[in-house]
PDB file of N, CA and C in Angstrom:
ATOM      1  N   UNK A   1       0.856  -1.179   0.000  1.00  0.00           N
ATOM      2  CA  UNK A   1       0.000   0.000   0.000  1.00  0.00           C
ATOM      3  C   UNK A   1       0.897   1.236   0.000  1.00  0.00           C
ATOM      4  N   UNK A   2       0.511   2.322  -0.964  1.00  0.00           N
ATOM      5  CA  UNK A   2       1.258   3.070  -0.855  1.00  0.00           C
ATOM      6  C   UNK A   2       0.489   4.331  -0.276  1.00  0.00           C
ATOM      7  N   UNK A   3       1.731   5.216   0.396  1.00  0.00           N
ATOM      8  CA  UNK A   3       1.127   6.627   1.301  1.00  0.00           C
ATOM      9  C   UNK A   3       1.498   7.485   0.323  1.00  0.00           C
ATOM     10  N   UNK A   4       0.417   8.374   0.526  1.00  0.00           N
ATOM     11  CA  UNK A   4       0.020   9.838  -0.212  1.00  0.00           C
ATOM     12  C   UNK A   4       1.029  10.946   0.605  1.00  0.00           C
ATOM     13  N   UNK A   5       1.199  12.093  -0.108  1.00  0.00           N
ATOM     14  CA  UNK A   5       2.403  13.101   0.989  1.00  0.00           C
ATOM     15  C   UNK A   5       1.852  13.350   2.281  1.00  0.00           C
ATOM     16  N   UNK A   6       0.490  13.166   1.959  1.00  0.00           N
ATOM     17  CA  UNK A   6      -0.078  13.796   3.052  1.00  0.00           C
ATOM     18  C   UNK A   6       0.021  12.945   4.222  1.00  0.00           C
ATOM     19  N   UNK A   7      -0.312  11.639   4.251  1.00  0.00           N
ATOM     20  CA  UNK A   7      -0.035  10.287   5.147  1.00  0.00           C
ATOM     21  C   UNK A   7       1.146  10.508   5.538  1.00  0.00           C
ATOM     22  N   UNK A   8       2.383  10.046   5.036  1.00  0.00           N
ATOM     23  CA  UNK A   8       3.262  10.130   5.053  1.00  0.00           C
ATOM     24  C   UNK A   8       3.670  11.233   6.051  1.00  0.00           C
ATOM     25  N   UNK A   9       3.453  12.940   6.106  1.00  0.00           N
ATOM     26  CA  UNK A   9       3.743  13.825   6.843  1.00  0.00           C
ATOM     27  C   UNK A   9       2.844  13.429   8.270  1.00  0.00           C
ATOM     28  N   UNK A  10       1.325  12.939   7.862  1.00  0.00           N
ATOM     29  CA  UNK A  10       1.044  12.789   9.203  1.00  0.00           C
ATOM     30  C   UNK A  10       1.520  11.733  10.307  1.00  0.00           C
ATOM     31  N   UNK A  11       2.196  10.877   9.469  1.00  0.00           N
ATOM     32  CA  UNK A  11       3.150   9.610  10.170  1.00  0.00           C
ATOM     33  C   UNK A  11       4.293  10.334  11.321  1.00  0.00           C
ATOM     34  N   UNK A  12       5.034  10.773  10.350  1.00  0.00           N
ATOM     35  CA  UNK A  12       6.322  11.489  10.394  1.00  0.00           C
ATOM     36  C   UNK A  12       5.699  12.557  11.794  1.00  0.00           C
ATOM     37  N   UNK A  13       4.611  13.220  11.504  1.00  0.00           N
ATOM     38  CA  UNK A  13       4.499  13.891  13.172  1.00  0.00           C
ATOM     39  C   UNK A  13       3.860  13.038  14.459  1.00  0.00           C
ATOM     40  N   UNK A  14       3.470  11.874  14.213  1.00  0.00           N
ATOM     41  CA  UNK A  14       2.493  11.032  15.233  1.00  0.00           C
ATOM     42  C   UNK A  14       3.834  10.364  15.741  1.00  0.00           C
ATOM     43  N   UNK A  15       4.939   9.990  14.428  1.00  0.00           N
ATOM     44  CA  UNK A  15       6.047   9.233  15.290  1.00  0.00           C
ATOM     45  C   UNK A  15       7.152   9.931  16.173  1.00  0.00           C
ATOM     46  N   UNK A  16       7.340  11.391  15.834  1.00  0.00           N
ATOM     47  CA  UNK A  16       7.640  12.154  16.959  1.00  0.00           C
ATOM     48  C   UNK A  16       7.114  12.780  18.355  1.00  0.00           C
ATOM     49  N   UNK A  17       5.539  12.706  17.727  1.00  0.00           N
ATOM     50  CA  UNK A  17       4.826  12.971  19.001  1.00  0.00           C
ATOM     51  C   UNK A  17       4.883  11.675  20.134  1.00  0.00           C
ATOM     52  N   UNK A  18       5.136  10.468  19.621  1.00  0.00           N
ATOM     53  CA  UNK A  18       5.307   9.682  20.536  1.00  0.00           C
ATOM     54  C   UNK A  18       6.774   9.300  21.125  1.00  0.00           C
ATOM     55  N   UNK A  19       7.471   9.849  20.682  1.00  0.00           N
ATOM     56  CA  UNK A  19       8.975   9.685  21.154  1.00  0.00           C
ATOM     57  C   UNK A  19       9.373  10.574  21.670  1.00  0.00           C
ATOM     58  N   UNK A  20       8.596  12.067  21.680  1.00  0.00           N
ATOM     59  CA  UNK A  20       8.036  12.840  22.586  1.00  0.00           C
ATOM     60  C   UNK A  20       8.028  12.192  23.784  1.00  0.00           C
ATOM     61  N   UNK A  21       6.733  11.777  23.412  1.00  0.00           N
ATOM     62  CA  UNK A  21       5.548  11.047  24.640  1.00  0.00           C
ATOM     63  C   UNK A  21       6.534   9.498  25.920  1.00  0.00           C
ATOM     64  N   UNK A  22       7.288   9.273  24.553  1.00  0.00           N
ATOM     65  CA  UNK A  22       8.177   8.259  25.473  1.00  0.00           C
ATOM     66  C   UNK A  22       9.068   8.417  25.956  1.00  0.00           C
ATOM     67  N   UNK A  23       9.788  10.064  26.119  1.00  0.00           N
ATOM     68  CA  UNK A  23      10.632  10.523  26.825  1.00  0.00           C
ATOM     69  C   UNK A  23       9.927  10.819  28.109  1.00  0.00           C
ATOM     70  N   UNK A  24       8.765  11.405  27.958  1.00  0.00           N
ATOM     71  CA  UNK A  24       8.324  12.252  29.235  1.00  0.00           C
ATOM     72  C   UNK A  24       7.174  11.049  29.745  1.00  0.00           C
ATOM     73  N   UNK A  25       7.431   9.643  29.152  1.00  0.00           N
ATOM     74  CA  UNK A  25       6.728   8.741  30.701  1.00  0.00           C
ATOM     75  C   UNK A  25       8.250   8.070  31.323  1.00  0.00           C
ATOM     76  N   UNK A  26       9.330   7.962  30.488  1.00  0.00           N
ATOM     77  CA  UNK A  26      10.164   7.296  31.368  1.00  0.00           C
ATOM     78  C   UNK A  26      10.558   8.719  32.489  1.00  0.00           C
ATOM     79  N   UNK A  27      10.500  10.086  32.385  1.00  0.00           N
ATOM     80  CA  UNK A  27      10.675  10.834  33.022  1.00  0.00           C
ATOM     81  C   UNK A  27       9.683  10.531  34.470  1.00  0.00           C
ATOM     82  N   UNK A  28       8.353  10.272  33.955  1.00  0.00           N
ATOM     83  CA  UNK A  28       7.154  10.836  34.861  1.00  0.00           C
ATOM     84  C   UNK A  28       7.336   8.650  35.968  1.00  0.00           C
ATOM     85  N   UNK A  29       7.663   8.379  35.303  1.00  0.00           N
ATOM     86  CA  UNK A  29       7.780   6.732  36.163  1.00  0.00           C
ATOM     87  C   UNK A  29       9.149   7.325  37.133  1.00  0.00           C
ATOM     88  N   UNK A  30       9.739   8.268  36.656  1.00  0.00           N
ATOM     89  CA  UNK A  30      11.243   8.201  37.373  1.00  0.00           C
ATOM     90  C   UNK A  30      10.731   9.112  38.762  1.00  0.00           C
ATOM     91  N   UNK A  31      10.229  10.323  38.659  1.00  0.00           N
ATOM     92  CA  UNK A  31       9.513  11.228  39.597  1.00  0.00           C
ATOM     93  C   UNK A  31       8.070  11.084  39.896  1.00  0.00           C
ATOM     94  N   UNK A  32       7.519  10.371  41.162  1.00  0.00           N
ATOM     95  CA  UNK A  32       6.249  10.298  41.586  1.00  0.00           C
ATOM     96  C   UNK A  32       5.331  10.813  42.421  1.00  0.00           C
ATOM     97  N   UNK A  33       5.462  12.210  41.812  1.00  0.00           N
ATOM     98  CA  UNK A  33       4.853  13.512  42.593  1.00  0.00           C
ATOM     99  C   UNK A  33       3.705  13.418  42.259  1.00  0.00           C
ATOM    100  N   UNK A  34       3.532  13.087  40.532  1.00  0.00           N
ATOM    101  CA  UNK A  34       2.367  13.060  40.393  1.00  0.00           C
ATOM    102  C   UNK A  34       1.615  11.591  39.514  1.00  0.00           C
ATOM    103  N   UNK A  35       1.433  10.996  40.527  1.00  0.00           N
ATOM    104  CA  UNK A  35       1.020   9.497  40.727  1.00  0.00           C
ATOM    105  C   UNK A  35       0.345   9.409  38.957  1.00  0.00           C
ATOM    106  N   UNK A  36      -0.820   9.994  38.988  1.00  0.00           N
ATOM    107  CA  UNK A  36      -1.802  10.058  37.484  1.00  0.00           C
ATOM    108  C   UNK A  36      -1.399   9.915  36.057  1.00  0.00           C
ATOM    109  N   UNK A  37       0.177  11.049  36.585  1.00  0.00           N
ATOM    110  CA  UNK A  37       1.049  11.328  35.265  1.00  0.00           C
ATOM    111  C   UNK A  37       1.126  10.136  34.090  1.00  0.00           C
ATOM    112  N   UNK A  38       1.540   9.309  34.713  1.00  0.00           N
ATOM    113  CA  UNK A  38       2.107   7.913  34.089  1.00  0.00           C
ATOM    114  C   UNK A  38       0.806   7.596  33.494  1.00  0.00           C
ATOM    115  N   UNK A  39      -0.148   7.306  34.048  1.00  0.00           N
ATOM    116  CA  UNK A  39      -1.619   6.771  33.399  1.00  0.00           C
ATOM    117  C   UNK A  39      -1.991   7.513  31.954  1.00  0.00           C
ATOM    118  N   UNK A  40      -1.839   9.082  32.084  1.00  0.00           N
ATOM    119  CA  UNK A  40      -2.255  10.008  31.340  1.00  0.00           C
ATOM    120  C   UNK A  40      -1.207  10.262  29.848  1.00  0.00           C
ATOM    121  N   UNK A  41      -0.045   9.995  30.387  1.00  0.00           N
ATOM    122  CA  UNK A  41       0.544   9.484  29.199  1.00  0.00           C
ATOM    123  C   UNK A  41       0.602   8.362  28.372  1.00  0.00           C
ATOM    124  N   UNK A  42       0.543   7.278  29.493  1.00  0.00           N
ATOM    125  CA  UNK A  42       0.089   5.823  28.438  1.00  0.00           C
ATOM    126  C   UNK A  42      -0.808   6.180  27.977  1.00  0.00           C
ATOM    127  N   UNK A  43      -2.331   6.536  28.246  1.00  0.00           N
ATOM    128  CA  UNK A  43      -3.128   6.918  27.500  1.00  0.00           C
ATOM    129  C   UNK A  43      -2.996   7.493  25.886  1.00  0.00           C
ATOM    130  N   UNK A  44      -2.395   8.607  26.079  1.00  0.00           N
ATOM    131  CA  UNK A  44      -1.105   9.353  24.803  1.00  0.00           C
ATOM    132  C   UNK A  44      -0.833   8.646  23.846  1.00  0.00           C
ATOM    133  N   UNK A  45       0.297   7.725  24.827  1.00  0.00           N
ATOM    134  CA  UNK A  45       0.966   7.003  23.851  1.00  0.00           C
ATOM    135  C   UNK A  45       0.126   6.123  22.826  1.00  0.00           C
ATOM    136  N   UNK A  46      -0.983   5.504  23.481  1.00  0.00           N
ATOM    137  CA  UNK A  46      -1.930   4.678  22.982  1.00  0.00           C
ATOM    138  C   UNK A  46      -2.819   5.487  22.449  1.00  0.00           C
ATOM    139  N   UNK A  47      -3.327   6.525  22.137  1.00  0.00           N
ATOM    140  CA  UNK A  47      -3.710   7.103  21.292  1.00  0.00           C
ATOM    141  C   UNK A  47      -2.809   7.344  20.174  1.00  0.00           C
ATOM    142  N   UNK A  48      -1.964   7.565  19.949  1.00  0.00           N
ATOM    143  CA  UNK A  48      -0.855   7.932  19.047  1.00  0.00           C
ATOM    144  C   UNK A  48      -0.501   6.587  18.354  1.00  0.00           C
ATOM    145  N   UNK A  49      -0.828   5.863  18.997  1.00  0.00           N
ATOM    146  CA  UNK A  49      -0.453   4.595  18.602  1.00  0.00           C
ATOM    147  C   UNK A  49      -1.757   4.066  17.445  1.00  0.00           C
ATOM    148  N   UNK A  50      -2.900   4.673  17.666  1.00  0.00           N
ATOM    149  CA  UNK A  50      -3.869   3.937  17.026  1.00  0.00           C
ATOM    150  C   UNK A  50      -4.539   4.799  15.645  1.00  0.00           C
ATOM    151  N   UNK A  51      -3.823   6.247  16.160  1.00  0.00           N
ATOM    152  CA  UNK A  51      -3.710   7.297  14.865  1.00  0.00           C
ATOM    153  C   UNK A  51      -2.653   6.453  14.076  1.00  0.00           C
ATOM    154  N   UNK A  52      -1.422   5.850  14.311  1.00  0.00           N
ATOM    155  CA  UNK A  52      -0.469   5.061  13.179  1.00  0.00           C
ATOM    156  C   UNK A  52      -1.438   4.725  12.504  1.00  0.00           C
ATOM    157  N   UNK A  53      -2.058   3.270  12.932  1.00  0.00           N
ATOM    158  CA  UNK A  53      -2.464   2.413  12.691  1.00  0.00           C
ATOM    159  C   UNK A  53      -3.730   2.523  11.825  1.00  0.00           C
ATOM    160  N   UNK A  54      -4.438   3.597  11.904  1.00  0.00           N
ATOM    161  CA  UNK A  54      -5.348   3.867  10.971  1.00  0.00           C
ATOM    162  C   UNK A  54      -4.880   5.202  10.018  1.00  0.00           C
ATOM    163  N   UNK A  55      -3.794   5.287   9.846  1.00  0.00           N
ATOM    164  CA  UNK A  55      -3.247   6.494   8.380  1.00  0.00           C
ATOM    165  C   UNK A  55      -2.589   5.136   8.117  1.00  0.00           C
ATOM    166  N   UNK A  56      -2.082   3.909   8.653  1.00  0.00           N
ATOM    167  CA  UNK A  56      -1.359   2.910   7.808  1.00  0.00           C
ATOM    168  C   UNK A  56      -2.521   2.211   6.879  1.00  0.00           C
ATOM    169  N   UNK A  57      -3.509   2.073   7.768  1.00  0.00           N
ATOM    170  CA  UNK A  57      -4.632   0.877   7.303  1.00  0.00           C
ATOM    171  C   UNK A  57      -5.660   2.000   5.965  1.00  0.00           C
ATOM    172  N   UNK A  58      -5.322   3.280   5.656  1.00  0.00           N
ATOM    173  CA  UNK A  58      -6.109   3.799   5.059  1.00  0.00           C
ATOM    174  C   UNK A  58      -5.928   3.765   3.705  1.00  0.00           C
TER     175      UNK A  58
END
């Protein structure tokens, strides 16, 4: 299957937004001030994760 420019760019920002996202949970697991943090980013991540997965599957 091939991606359109447009796919393609929206890849390219979902896979930084999550490497983003996977800097600042190994941060938020390291400091537990705020207990939620960690939840609210997996969340994130797993959203980001399922935007891939449907610009791949489109």
């Amino acid at each position: 299957m091939a991606l359109n420019k447009k796919q393609k760019k929206q890849l390219d920002v979902e896979r930084k937004k999550m490497s983003k996202l996977q800097q600042v949970l190994t941060s938020a697991r390291k400091q537990t001030d705020e207990p939620d943090e960690v939840a609210r980013v997996e969340r994130e991540i797993d959203a980001c994760r399922k935007r891939i997965e449907e610009i791949q599957n489109e």
